[in-house]
Short mmCIF file of C-alpha atoms in Angstrom, two decimals:
data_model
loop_
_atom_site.label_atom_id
_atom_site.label_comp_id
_atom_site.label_asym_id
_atom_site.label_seq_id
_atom_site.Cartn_x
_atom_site.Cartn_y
_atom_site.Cartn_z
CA UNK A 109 0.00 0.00 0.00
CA UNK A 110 1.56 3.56 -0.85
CA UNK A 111 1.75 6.11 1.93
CA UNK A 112 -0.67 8.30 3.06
CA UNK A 113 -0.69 11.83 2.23
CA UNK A 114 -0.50 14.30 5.48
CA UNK A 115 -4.58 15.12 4.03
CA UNK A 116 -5.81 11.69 3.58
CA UNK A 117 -4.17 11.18 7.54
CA UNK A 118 -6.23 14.33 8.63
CA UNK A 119 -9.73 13.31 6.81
CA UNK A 120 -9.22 9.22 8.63
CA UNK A 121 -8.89 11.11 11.89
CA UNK A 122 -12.12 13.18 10.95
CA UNK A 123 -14.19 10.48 9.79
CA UNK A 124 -12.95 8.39 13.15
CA UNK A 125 -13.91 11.43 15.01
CA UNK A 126 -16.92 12.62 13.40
CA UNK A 127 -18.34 8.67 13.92
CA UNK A 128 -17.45 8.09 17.39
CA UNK A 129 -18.95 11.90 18.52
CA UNK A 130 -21.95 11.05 16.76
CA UNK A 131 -22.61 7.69 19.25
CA UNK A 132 -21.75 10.03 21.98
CA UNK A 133 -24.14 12.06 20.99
CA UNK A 134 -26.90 8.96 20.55
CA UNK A 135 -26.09 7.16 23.39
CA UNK A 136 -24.46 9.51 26.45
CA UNK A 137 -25.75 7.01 28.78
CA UNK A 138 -24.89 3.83 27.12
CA UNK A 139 -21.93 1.81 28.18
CA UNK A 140 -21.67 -0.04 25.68
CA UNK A 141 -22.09 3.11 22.97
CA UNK A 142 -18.76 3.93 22.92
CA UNK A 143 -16.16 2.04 24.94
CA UNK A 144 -12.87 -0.20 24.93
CA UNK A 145 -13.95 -2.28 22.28
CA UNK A 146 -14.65 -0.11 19.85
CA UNK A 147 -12.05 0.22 17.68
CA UNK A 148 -9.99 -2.88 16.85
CA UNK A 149 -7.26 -3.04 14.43
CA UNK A 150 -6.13 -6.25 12.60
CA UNK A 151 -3.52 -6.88 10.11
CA UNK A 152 -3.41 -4.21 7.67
CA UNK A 153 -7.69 -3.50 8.18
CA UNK A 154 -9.37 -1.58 10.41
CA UNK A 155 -12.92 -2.68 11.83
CA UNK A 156 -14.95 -2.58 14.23
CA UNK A 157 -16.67 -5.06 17.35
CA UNK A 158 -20.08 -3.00 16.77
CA UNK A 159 -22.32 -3.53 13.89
CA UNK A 160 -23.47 0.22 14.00
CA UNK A 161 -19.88 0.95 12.91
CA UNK A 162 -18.82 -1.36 10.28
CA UNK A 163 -19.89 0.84 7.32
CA UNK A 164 -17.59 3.02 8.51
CA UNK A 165 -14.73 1.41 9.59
CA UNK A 166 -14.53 0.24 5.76
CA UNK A 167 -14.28 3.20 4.54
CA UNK A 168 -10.92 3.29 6.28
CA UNK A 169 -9.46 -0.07 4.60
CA UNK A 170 -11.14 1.80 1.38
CA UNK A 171 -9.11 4.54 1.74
CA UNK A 172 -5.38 2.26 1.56
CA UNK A 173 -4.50 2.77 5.49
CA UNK A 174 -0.67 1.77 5.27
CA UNK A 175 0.27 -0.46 8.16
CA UNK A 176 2.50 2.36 9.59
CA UNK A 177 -0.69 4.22 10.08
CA UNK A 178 -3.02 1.86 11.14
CA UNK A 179 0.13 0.47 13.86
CA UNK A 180 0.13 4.48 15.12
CA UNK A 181 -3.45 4.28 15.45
CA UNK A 182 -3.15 0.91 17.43
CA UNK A 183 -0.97 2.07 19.73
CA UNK A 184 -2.89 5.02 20.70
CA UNK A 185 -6.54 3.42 21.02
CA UNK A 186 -6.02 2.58 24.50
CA UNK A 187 -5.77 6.01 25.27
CA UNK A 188 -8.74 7.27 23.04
CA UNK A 189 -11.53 4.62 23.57
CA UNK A 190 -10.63 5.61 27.40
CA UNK A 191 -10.88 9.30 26.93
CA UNK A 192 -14.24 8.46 25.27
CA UNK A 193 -15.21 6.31 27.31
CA UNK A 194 -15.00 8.00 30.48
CA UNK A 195 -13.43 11.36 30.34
CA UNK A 196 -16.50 13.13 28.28
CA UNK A 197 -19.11 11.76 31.36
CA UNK A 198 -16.57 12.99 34.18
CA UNK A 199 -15.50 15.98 32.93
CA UNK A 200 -19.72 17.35 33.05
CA UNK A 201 -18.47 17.99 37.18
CA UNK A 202 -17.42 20.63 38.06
CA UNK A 203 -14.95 18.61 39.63
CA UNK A 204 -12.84 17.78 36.71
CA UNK A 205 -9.42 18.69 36.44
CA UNK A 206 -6.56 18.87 33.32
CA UNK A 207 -6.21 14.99 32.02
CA UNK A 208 -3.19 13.72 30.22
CA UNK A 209 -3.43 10.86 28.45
CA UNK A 210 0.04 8.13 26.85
CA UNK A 211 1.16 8.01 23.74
CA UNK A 212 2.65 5.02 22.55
CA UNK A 213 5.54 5.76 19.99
CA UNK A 214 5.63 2.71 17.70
CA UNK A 215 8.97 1.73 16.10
CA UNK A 216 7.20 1.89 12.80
CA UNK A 217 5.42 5.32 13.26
CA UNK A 218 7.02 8.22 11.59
CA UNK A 219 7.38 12.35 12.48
CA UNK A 220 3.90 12.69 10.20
CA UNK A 221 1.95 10.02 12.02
CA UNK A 222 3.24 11.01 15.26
CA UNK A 223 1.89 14.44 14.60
CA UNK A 224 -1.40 13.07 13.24
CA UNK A 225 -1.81 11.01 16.58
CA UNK A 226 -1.24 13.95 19.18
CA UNK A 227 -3.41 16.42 17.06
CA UNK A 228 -6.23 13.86 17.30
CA UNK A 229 -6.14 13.30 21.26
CA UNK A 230 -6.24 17.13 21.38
CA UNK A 231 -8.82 17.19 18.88
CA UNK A 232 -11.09 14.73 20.97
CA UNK A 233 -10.72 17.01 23.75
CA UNK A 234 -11.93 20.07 21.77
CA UNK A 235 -14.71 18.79 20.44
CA UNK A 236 -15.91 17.67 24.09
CA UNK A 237 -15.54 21.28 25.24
CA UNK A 238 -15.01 20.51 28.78
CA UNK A 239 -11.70 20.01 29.61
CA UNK A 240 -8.14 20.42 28.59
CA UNK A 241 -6.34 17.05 27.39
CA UNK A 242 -2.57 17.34 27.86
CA UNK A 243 -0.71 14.15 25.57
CA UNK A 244 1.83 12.85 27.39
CA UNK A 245 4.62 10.77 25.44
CA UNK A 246 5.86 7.15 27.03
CA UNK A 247 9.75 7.03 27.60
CA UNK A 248 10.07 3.02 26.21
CA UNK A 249 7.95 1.60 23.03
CA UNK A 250 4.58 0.22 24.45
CA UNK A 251 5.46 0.99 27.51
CA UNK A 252 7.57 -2.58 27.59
CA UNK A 253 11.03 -1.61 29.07
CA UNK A 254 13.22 -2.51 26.50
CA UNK A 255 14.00 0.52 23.91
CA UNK A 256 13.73 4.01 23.95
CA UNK A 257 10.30 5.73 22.29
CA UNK A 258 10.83 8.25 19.35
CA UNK A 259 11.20 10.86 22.32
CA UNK A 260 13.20 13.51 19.75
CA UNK A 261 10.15 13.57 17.79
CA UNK A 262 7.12 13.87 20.29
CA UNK A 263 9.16 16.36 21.64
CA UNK A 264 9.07 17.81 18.35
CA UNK A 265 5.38 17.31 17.69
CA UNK A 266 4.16 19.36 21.32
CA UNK A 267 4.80 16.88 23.80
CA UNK A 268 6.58 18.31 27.40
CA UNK A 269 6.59 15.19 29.73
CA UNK A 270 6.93 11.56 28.88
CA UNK A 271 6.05 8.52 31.17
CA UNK A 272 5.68 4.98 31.49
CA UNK A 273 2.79 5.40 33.81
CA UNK A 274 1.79 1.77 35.27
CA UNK A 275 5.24 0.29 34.53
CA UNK A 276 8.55 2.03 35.71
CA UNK A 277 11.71 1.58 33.32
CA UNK A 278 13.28 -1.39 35.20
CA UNK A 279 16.23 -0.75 32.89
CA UNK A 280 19.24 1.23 34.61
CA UNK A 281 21.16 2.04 31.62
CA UNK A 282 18.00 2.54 29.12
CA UNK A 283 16.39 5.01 32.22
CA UNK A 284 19.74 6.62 32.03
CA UNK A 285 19.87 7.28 28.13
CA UNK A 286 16.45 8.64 28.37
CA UNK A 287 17.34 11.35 30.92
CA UNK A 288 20.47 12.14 28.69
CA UNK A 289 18.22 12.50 26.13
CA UNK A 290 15.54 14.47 28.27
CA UNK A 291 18.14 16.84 29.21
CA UNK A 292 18.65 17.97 25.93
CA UNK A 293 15.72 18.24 24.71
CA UNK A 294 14.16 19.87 27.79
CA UNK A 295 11.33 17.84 28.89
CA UNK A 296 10.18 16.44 32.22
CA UNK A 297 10.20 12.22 32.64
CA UNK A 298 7.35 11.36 35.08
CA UNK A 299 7.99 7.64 36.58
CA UNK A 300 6.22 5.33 38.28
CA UNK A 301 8.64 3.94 40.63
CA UNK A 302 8.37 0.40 41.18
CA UNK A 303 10.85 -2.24 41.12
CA UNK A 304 8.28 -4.93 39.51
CA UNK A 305 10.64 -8.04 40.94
CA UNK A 306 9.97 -7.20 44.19
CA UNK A 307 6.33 -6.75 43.58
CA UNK A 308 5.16 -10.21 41.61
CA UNK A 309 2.12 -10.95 43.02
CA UNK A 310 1.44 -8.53 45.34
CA UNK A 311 -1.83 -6.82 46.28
CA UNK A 312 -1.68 -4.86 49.50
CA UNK A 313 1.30 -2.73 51.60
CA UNK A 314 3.76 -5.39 52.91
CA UNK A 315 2.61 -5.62 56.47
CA UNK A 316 1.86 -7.76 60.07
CA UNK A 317 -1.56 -7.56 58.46
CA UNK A 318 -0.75 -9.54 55.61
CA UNK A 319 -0.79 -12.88 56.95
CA UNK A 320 -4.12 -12.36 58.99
CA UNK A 321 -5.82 -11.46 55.61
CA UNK A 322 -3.68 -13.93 53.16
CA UNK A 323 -2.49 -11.54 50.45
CA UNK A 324 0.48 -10.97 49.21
CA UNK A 325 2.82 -8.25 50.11
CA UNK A 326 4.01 -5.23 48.74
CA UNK A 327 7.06 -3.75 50.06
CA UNK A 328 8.01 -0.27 50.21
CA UNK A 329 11.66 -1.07 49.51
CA UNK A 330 10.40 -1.80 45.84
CA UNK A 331 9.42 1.80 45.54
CA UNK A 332 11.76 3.62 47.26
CA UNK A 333 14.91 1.91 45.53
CA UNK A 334 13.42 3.01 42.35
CA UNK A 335 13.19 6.83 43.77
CA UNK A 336 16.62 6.37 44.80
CA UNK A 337 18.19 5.60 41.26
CA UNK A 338 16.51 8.33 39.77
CA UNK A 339 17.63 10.60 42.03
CA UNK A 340 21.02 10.05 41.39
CA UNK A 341 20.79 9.83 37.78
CA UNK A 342 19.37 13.14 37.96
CA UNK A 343 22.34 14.75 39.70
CA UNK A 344 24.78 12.95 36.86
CA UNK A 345 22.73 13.71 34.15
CA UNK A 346 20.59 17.02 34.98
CA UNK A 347 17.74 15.77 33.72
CA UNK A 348 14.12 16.92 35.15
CA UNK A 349 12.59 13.94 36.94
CA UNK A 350 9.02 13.84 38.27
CA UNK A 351 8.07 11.05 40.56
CA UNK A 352 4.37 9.90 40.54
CA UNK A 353 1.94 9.32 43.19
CA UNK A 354 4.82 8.49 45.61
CA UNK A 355 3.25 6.70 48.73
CA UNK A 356 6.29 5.86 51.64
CA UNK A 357 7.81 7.62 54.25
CA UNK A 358 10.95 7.24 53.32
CA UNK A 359 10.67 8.19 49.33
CA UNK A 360 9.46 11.49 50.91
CA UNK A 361 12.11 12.07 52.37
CA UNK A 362 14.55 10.71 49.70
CA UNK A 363 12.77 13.76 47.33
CA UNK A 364 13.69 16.38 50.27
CA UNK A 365 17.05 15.79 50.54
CA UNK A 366 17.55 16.02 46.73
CA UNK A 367 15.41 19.47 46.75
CA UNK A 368 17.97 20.38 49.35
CA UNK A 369 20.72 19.50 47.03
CA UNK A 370 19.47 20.98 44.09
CA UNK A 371 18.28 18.82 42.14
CA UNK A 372 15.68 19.13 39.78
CA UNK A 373 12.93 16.84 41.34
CA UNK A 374 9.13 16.99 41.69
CA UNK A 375 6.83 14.92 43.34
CA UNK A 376 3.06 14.11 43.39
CA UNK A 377 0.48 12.33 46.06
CA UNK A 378 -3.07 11.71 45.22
CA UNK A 379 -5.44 12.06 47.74
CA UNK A 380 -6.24 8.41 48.70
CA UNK A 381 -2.88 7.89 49.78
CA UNK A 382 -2.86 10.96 52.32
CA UNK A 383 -6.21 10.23 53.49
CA UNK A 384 -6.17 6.26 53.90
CA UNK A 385 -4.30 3.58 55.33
CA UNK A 386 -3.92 -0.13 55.11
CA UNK A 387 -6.04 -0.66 57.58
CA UNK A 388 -9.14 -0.17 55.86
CA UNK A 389 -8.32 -3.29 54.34
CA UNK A 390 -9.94 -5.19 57.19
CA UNK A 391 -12.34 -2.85 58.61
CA UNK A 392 -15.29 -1.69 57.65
CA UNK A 393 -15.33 -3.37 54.32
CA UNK A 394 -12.89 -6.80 54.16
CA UNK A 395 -11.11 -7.00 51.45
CA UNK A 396 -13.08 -4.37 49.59
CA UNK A 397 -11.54 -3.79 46.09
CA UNK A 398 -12.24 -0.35 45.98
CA UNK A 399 -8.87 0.36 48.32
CA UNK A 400 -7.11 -1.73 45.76
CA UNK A 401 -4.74 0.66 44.33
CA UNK A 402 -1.01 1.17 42.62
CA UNK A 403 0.87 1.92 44.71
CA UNK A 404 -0.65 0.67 47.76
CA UNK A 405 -2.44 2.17 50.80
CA UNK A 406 0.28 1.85 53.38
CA UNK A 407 0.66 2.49 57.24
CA UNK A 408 0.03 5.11 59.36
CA UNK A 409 3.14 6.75 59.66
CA UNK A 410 3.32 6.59 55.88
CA UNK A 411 0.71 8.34 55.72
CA UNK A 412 1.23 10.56 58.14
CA UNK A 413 4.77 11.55 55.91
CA UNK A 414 2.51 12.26 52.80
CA UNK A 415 0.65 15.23 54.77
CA UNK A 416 3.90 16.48 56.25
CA UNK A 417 5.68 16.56 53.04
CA UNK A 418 2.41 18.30 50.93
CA UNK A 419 2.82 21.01 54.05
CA UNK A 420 6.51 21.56 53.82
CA UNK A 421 7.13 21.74 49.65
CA UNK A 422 8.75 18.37 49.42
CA UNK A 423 5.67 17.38 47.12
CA UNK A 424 4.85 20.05 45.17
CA UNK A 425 1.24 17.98 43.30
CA UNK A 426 -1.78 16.81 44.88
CA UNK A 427 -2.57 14.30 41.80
CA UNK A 428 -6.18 12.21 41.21
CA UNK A 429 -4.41 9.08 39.76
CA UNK A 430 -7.85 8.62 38.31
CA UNK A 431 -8.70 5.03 37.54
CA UNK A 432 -12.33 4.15 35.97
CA UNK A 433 -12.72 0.97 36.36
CA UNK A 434 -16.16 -1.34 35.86
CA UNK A 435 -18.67 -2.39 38.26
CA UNK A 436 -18.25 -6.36 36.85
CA UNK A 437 -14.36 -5.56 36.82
CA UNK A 438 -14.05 -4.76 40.52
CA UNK A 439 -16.41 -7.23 41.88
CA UNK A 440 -14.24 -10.03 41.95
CA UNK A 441 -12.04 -11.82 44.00
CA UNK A 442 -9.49 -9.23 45.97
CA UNK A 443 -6.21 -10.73 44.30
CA UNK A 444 -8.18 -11.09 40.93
CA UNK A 445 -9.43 -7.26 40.78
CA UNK A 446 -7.77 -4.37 39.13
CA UNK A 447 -5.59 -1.72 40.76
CA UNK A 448 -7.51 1.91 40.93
CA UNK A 449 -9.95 4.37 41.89
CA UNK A 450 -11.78 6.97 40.43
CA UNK A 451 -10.47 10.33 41.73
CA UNK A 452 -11.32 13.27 39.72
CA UNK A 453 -14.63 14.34 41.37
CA UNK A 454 -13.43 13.54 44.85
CA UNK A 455 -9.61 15.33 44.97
CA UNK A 456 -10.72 18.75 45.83
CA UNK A 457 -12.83 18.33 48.60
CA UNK A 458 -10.79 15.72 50.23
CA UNK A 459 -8.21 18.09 49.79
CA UNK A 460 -10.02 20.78 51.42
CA UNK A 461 -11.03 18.72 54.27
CA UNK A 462 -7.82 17.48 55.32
CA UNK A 463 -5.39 19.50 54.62
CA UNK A 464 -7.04 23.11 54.27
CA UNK A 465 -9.73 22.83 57.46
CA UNK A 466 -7.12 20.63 59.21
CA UNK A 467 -4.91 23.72 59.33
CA UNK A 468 -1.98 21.92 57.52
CA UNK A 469 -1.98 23.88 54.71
CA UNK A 470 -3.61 27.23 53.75
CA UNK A 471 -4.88 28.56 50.62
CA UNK A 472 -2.33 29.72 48.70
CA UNK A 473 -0.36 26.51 49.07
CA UNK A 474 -3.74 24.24 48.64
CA UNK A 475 -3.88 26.30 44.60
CA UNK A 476 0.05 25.43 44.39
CA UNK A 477 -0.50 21.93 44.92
CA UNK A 478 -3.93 21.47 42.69
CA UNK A 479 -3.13 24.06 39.99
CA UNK A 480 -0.20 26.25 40.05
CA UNK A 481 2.50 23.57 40.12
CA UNK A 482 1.13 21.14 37.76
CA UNK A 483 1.08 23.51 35.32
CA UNK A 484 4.27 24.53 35.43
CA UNK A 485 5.89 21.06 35.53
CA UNK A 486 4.01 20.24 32.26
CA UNK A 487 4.75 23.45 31.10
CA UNK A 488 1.32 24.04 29.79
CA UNK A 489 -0.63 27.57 30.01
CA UNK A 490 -2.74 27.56 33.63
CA UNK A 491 -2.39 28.17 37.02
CA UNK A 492 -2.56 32.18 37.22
CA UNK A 493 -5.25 34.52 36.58
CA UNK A 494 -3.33 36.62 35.22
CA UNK A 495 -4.03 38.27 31.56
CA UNK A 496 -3.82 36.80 28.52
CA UNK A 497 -3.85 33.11 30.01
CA UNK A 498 -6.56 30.65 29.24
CA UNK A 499 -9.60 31.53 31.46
CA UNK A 500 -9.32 27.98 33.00
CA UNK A 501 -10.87 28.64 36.56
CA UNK A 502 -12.13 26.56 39.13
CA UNK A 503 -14.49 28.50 41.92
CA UNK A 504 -14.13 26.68 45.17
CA UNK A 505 -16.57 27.22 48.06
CA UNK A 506 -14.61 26.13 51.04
CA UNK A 507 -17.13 25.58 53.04
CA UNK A 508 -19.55 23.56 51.27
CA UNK A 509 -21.03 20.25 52.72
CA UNK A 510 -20.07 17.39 50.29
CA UNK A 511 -21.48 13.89 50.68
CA UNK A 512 -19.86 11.42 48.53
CA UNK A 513 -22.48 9.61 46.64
CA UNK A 514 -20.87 6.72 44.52
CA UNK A 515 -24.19 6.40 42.91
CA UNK A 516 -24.07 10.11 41.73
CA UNK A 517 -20.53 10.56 40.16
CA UNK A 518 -20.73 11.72 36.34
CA UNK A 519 -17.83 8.86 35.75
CA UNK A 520 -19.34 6.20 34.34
CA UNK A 521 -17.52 4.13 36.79
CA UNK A 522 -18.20 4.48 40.50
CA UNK A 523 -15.12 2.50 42.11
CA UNK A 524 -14.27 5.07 44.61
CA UNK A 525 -13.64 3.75 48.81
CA UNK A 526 -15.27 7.34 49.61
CA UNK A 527 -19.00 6.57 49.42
CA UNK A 528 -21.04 8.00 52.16
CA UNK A 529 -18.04 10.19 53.02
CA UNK A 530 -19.17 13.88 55.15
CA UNK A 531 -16.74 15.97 53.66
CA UNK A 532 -15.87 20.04 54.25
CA UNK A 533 -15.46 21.97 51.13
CA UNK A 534 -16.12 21.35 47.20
CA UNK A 535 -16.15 23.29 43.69
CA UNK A 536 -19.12 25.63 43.15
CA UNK A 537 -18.00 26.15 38.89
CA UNK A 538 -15.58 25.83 36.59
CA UNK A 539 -14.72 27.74 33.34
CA UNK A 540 -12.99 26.56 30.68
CA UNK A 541 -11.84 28.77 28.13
CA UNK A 542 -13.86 31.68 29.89
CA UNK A 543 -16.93 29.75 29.44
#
């Protein structure tokens, strides 16, 4: 098949577009109108699962789809048909915040495609009108650890931070090329830090409580070893490192004493991992899967280390780590579930609860954490008020009474371990560009 012309790229992404908007349009309330299995890609053919769009997944065999394009494509659907699937319902609260979604960079993909792909998960988020989607690029192909994405060209194409969200590079020298290469072309690697041969099998925070409830452990060595390395491959190689949804004591602390040196670090925490601990693992809920989460909950005194470090600048991002997952998906065995929560429409009054009314934080540093910081370390537009910024404003009303109703969320899935929840403080309205 010849190559396809930068246009005929541009009218496939329409007609992709154009289709899968139109179910949204159809069925906003149908789970099965536009989801995961959507779009599937075979050989050198596109088609789809649904009978509703086989007329026009034709049209894209019809129009000579190259394999390079259709592999781009590929790689990126896991992203899209989750955007879709999901991120239009959420983002209707007012609760929603900036979203970034992965990239895959396929050995096969070239500068054109990889253009094509990022101006289509941009384009998605346009046309839903409610939110801001930030691409992310991932540092390895398909996320698998074992070469270096395209990194020179994302870069190229728009993208500021690159990640391997769900898998940390395992790879010492390959993480070290990549911040060699980061440093030069001035963008910010976000890992998740987890050394995944000390984690095979594991469900839960390594702890005495794992042998009354007969999971397996999790140690906090596995993360913290990981925080380590980058750390110092930072300081040999300059590169901007920022570590996601950190969750020990003692990575906290690792991140302070390299702020104190220097170093150009950043951190996150989401809020389930200030707020909870381990322990809800037996009480009130036994083995409920909705505190089933990557990283683990951990102990108290972890915990406790989160909130000191969000009120003393050693993590400079209060993140959601949102994680839709389904009803069917969740309800299953404890060991057999999926890692995750939903986060997006619960972050900001949890955050106002306890750390705002709790007196560990006050207002200026609560917008740092949620707003201001974030946008700088993705360098995108955001986070001031001041003129000629996107009018991307969130109105907060401190002192609202929130009660978390699972049943209510505008996600589509309602796996969140805050149901019932009293909580102090919520979002009144948001803008988005000015409107």
């Amino acid at each position: 098949m010849s190559r396809l012309t930068p246009e005929q790229r541009q009218q496939a992404i329409r007609s992709m577009v154009d289709g899968l908007a139109e179910k949204l349009k159809d069925n906003p309330d149908d789970r099965d109108g536009v989801g995961q299995r959507d779009i599937y890609f075979f050989d050198d053919n596109a088609y789809s699962e649904l009978p509703a769009m086989q007329s026009e997944a034709k049209t894209y065999q019809h129009m000579g789809l190259d394999m390079d394009f259709v592999n781009a494509v590929r790689s990126s659907s896991g992203s899209l048909t989750h955007y879709l699937d999901d991120t239009v319902s959420t983002t209707n609260s007012p609760c929603a915040q900036d979203l970034a979604y992965d990239l895959d960079g396929d050995c096969m993909v070239d500068a054109d495609d990889l253009q094509t792909m990022i101006d289509f998960v941009r384009e998605q988020g346009k046309r839903a009108g409610l939110v801001e989607v930030v691409p992310s690029g991932c540092i390895t192909l398909g996320r698998k650890g074992e070469a270096l994405a395209p990194m020179a060209e994302l870069a190229a194409a728009g993208v500021r931070i690159f990640t391997d969200d769900g898998n940390g590079v395992q790879d010492d020298l390959l993480m070290r090329r990549a911040m060699e290469y980061g440093k030069g072309l001035g963008i910010t690697l976000a890992q998740h830090c987890e050394v995944s041969s000390l984690t095979k099998g594991a469900v839960m925070n390594e702890c005495q409580c794992c042998t009354s409830l007969g999971l397996p452990g999790w140690p906090s060595i596995a993360e913290e070893l990981m925080v380590f390395r980058d750390i110092e491959l930072a300081r040999l190689t300059g590169a901007r490192v920022h570590f996601l949804h950190l969750s020990t004591a003692r990575s906290v602390e690792l991140v302070r004493a390299a702020k104190r040196d220097g170093l150009p670090v950043t951190a996150e925490v989401t809020p389930h991992h200030f707020v909870l601990t381990d322990e809800m693992l037996g009480a009130p809920i036994p083995y409920d899967t909705n505190i089933k989460m990557n990283p683990p909950l951990r102990e108290v005194a972890d915990r406790d280390a989160m909130l000191q470090g969000l009120a003393d600048g050693s993590v400079d991002v209060i993140a959601t780590d949102h994680a839709p997952h389904h009803y069917d998906e969740k309800n299953v065995e404890f060991d057999r579930a999926p890692f995750g929560i939903v986060g997006l429409e619960t972050a900001v009054s949890l955050s106002l609860d306890r750390l705002y009314h709790a007196g560990l934080v006050r207002m200026p540093r609560l917008i740092e954490l949620l707003s201001v910081n974030p946008a700088r370390i993705l360098k995108v537009a955001g986070g001031t008020l001041s003129e000629g910024v996107p009018a991307d404003i969130t109105i907060i009303a401190p002192d609202m009474h929130v009660r978390v109703q699972a049943a209510a969320l505008k996600s589509k899935s309602k796996n969140t371990p805050f149901d019932g929840w009293e909580l102090r403080g919520g979002v009144a309205a948001t803008f988005v560009g000015g409107r």
